[in-house]
XYZ file of C-alpha atoms in Angstrom:
281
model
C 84.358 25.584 106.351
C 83.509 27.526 103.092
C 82.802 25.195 100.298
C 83.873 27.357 97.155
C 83.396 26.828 93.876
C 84.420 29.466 90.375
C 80.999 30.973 90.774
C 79.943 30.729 95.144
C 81.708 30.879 98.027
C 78.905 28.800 100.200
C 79.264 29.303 104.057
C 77.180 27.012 106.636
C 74.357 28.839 108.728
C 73.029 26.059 109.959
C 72.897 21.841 109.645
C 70.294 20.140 108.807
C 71.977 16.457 109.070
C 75.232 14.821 109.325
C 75.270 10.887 107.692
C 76.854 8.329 106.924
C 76.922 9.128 102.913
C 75.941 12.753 103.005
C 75.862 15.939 105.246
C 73.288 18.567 104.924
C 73.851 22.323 105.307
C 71.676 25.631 104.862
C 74.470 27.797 103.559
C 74.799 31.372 102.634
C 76.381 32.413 99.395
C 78.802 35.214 99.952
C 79.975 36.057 96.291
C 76.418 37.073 96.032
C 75.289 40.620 97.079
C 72.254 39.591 98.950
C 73.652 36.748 100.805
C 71.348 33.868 99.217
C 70.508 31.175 100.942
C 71.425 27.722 99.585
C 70.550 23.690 100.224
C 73.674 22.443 100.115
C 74.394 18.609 100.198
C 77.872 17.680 100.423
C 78.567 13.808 99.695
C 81.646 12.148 101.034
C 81.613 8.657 99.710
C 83.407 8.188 96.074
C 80.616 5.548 95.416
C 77.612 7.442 96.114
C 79.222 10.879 94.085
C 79.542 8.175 91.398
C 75.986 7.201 91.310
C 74.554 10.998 91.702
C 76.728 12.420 89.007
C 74.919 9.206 86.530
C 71.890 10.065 87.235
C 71.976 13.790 86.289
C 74.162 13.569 83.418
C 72.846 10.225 82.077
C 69.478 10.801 83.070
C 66.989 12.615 80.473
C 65.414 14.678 84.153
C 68.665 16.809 84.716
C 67.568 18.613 87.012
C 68.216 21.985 85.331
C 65.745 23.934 86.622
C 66.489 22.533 90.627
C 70.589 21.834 90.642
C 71.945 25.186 90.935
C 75.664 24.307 91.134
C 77.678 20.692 91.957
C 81.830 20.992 92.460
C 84.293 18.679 94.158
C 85.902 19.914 96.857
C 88.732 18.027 97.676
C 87.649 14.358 98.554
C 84.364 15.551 98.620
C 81.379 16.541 96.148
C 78.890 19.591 96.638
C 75.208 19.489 95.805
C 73.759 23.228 95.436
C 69.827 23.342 95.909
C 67.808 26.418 96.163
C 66.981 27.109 100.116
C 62.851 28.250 100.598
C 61.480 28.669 104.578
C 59.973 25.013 105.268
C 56.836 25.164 105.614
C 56.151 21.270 105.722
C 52.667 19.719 103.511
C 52.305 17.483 106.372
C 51.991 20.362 108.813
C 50.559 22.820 107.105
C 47.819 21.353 105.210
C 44.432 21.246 107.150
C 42.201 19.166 105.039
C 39.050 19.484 107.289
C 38.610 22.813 107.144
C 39.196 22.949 102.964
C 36.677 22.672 100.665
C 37.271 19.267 98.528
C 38.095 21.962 95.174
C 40.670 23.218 97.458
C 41.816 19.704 98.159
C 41.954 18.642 94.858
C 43.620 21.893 93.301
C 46.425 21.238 96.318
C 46.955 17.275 94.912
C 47.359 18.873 91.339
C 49.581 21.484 92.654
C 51.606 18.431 94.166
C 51.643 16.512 90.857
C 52.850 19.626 88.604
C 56.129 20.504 91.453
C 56.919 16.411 90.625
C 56.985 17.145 87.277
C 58.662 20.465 86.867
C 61.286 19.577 89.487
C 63.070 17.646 86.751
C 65.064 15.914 89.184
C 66.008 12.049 88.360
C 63.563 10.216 89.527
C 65.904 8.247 92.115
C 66.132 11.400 93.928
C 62.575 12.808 93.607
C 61.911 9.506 95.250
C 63.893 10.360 98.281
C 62.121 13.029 99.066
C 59.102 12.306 98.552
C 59.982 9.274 100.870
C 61.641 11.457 103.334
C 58.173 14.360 102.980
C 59.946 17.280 101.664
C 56.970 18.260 100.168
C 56.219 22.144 101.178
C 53.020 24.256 101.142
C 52.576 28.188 100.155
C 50.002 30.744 101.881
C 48.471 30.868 97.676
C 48.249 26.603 97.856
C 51.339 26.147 95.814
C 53.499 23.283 96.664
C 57.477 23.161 96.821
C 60.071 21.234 97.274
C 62.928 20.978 99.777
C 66.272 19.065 99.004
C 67.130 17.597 102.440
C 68.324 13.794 101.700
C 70.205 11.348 102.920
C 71.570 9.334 100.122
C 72.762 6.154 101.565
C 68.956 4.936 100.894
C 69.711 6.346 97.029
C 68.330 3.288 94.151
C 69.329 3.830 90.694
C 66.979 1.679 89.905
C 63.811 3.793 90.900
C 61.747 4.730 87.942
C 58.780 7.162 87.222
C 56.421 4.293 88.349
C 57.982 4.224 91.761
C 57.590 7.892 92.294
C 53.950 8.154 90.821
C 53.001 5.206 93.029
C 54.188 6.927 96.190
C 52.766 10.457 94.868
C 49.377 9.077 94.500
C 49.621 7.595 98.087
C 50.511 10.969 99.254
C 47.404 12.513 97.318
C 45.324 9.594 98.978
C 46.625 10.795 102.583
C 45.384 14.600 101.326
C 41.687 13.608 100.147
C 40.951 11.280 103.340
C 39.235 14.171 105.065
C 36.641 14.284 102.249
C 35.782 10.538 101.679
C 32.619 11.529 103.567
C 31.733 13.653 101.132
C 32.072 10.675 98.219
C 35.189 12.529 96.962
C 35.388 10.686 93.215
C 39.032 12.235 93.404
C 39.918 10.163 96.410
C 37.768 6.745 95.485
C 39.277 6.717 91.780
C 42.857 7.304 93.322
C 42.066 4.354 96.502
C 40.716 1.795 92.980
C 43.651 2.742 91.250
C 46.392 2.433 93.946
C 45.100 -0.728 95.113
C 45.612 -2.259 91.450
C 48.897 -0.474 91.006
C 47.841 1.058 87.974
C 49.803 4.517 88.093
C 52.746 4.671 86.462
C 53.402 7.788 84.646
C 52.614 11.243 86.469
C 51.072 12.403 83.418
C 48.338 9.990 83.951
C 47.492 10.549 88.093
C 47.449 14.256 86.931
C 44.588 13.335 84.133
C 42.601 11.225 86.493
C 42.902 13.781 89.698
C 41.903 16.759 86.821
C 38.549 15.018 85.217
C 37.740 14.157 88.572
C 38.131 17.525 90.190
C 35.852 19.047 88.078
C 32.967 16.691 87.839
C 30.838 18.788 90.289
C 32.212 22.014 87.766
C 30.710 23.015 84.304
C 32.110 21.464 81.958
C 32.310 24.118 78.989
C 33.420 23.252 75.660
C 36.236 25.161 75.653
C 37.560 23.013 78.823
C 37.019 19.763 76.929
C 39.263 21.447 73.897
C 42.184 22.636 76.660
C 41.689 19.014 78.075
C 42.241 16.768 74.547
C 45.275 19.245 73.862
C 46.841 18.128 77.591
C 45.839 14.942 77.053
C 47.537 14.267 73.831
C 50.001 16.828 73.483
C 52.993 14.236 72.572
C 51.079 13.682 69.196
C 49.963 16.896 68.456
C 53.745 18.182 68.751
C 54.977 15.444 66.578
C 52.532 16.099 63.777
C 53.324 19.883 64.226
C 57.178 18.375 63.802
C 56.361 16.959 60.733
C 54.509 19.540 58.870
C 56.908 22.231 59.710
C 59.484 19.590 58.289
C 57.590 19.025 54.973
C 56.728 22.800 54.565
C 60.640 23.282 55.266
C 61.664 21.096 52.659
C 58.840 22.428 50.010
C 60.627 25.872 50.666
C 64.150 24.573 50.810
C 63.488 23.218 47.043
C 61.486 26.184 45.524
C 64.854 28.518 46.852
C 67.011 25.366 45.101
C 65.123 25.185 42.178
C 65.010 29.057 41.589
C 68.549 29.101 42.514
C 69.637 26.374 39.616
C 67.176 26.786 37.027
C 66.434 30.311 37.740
C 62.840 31.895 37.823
C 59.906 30.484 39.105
C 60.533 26.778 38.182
C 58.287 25.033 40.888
C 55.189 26.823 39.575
C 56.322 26.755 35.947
C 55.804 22.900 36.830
C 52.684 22.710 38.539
C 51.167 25.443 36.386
C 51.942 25.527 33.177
C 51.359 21.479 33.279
C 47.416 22.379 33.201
C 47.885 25.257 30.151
C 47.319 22.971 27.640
C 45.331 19.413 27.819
C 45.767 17.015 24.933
C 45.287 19.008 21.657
C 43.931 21.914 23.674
C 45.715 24.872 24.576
C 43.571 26.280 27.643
C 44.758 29.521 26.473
C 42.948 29.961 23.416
């Protein structure tokens, strides 16, 4: 069957699953010239295609830069994902023969695909759940969209998907706990308290403690504040370019009403003369 939308004509190549909720296919798109390859899920219970379709047009994580197409087709509704060769983190990571850097740059590499996936968090926890975390030849880390949604919780936050992220980076830094890893004891004290809630902050603790056996140069410590608190420092950017927007909006006004150079007639010519004084004597 070709699942066919105004844009992709999507032909099976292979199946990955067939489920109760959900079937999964690696399909080939033939209204493109190369023949791209595409994760397709295709969801066959009204429910469930109810849920999905909340959470990425409700949800403030899209999934813009991972959903590459979604169509009904018939009684059913298509999922387009992009297709990468799996090359599985549980396979092909060897922590024993890495160094712990390497190690530790692989967790952050981990932490950053979380956060640039975009994907509602409901589904990013399914597959981290489910392992479809991937790993490059260069140490980069993927993901791959094989799910079966009949497990699928609205409910699941960012604090759910941190939680099982960290326990993932935990798994990744055993090898080196021999080598009093502070990477892996921080994450183990933290974990155990349940004190990770927001990806933003596992990535903060993994980075300060992956470089604590590095030089720490001053210009690090600047590039770290700015990461650290770059929320505020875009909100007071907001704000001045709003208050030096309105400044300029009201000198064009003023010139435009009262003609000439009003503003600075004001703020200028105030200061010409003081009391009995002209200044200009």
């Amino acid at each position: 069957m070709i699942y066919e939308s105004d844009k992709m004509q999507l032909l099976p190549v292979a199946t990955k699953s067939i489920g109760e909720v959900n079937d999964c296919y690696i399909c080939r798109d033939l209204a493109s010239s190369g023949g791209i390859l595409y994760t397709v899920i295709v969801v066959h219970q009204h429910e469930v295609v109810r849920k999905v379709l909340e959470l990425f047009k409700l949800s403030n994580r899209r999934g813009e830069e991972s959903l590459v197409d979604d169509f009904a087709v018939a009684d059913k509704h298509v999922l387009v994902f992009p297709y990468h060769k799996e090359r599985p983190l549980a396979d092909f990571y060897e922590g024993e023969s890495l160094t712990l850097s390497q190690c530790e740059d692989i967790c952050i590499n981990v932490i950053l695909s979380c956060i640039t996936s975009d994907l509602p968090y409901p589904i990013l926890y399914l597959l981290l759940n489910r392992g479809m975390l991937n790993l490059s030849n260069d140490g980069s880390v993927f993901l791959g969209y094989e799910m079966d949604l009949k497990d699928l919780d609205p409910n699941i936050s960012e604090a759910e998907c941190t939680d099982i992220c960290a326990k993932i980076l935990l798994e990744l830094l055993r090898p080196k706990s021999g080598q009093k890893a502070t990477s892996f004891y921080l994450l183990d004290k933290k974990i155990a308290n349940g004190s990770y809630h927001r990806f933003t902050d596992l990535y903060r603790d993994i980075t300060i403690a992956a470089v604590t056996k590095k030089k720490i140069t001053p210009w690090f410590l600047i590039k770290l504040w700015i990461k650290r608190n770059a929320d505020a420092i875009i909100g007071v950017l907001f704000w001045i370019s709003l208050i030096l927007a309105v400044f300029a909006l009201s000198i064009i006004l003023s010139r435009f009403l009262f003609g000439g150079n009003s503003w600075f007639r004001l703020l200028f010519n105030t200061f010409k003369q003081i009391g009995t004084e002209s200044l200009l004597q």
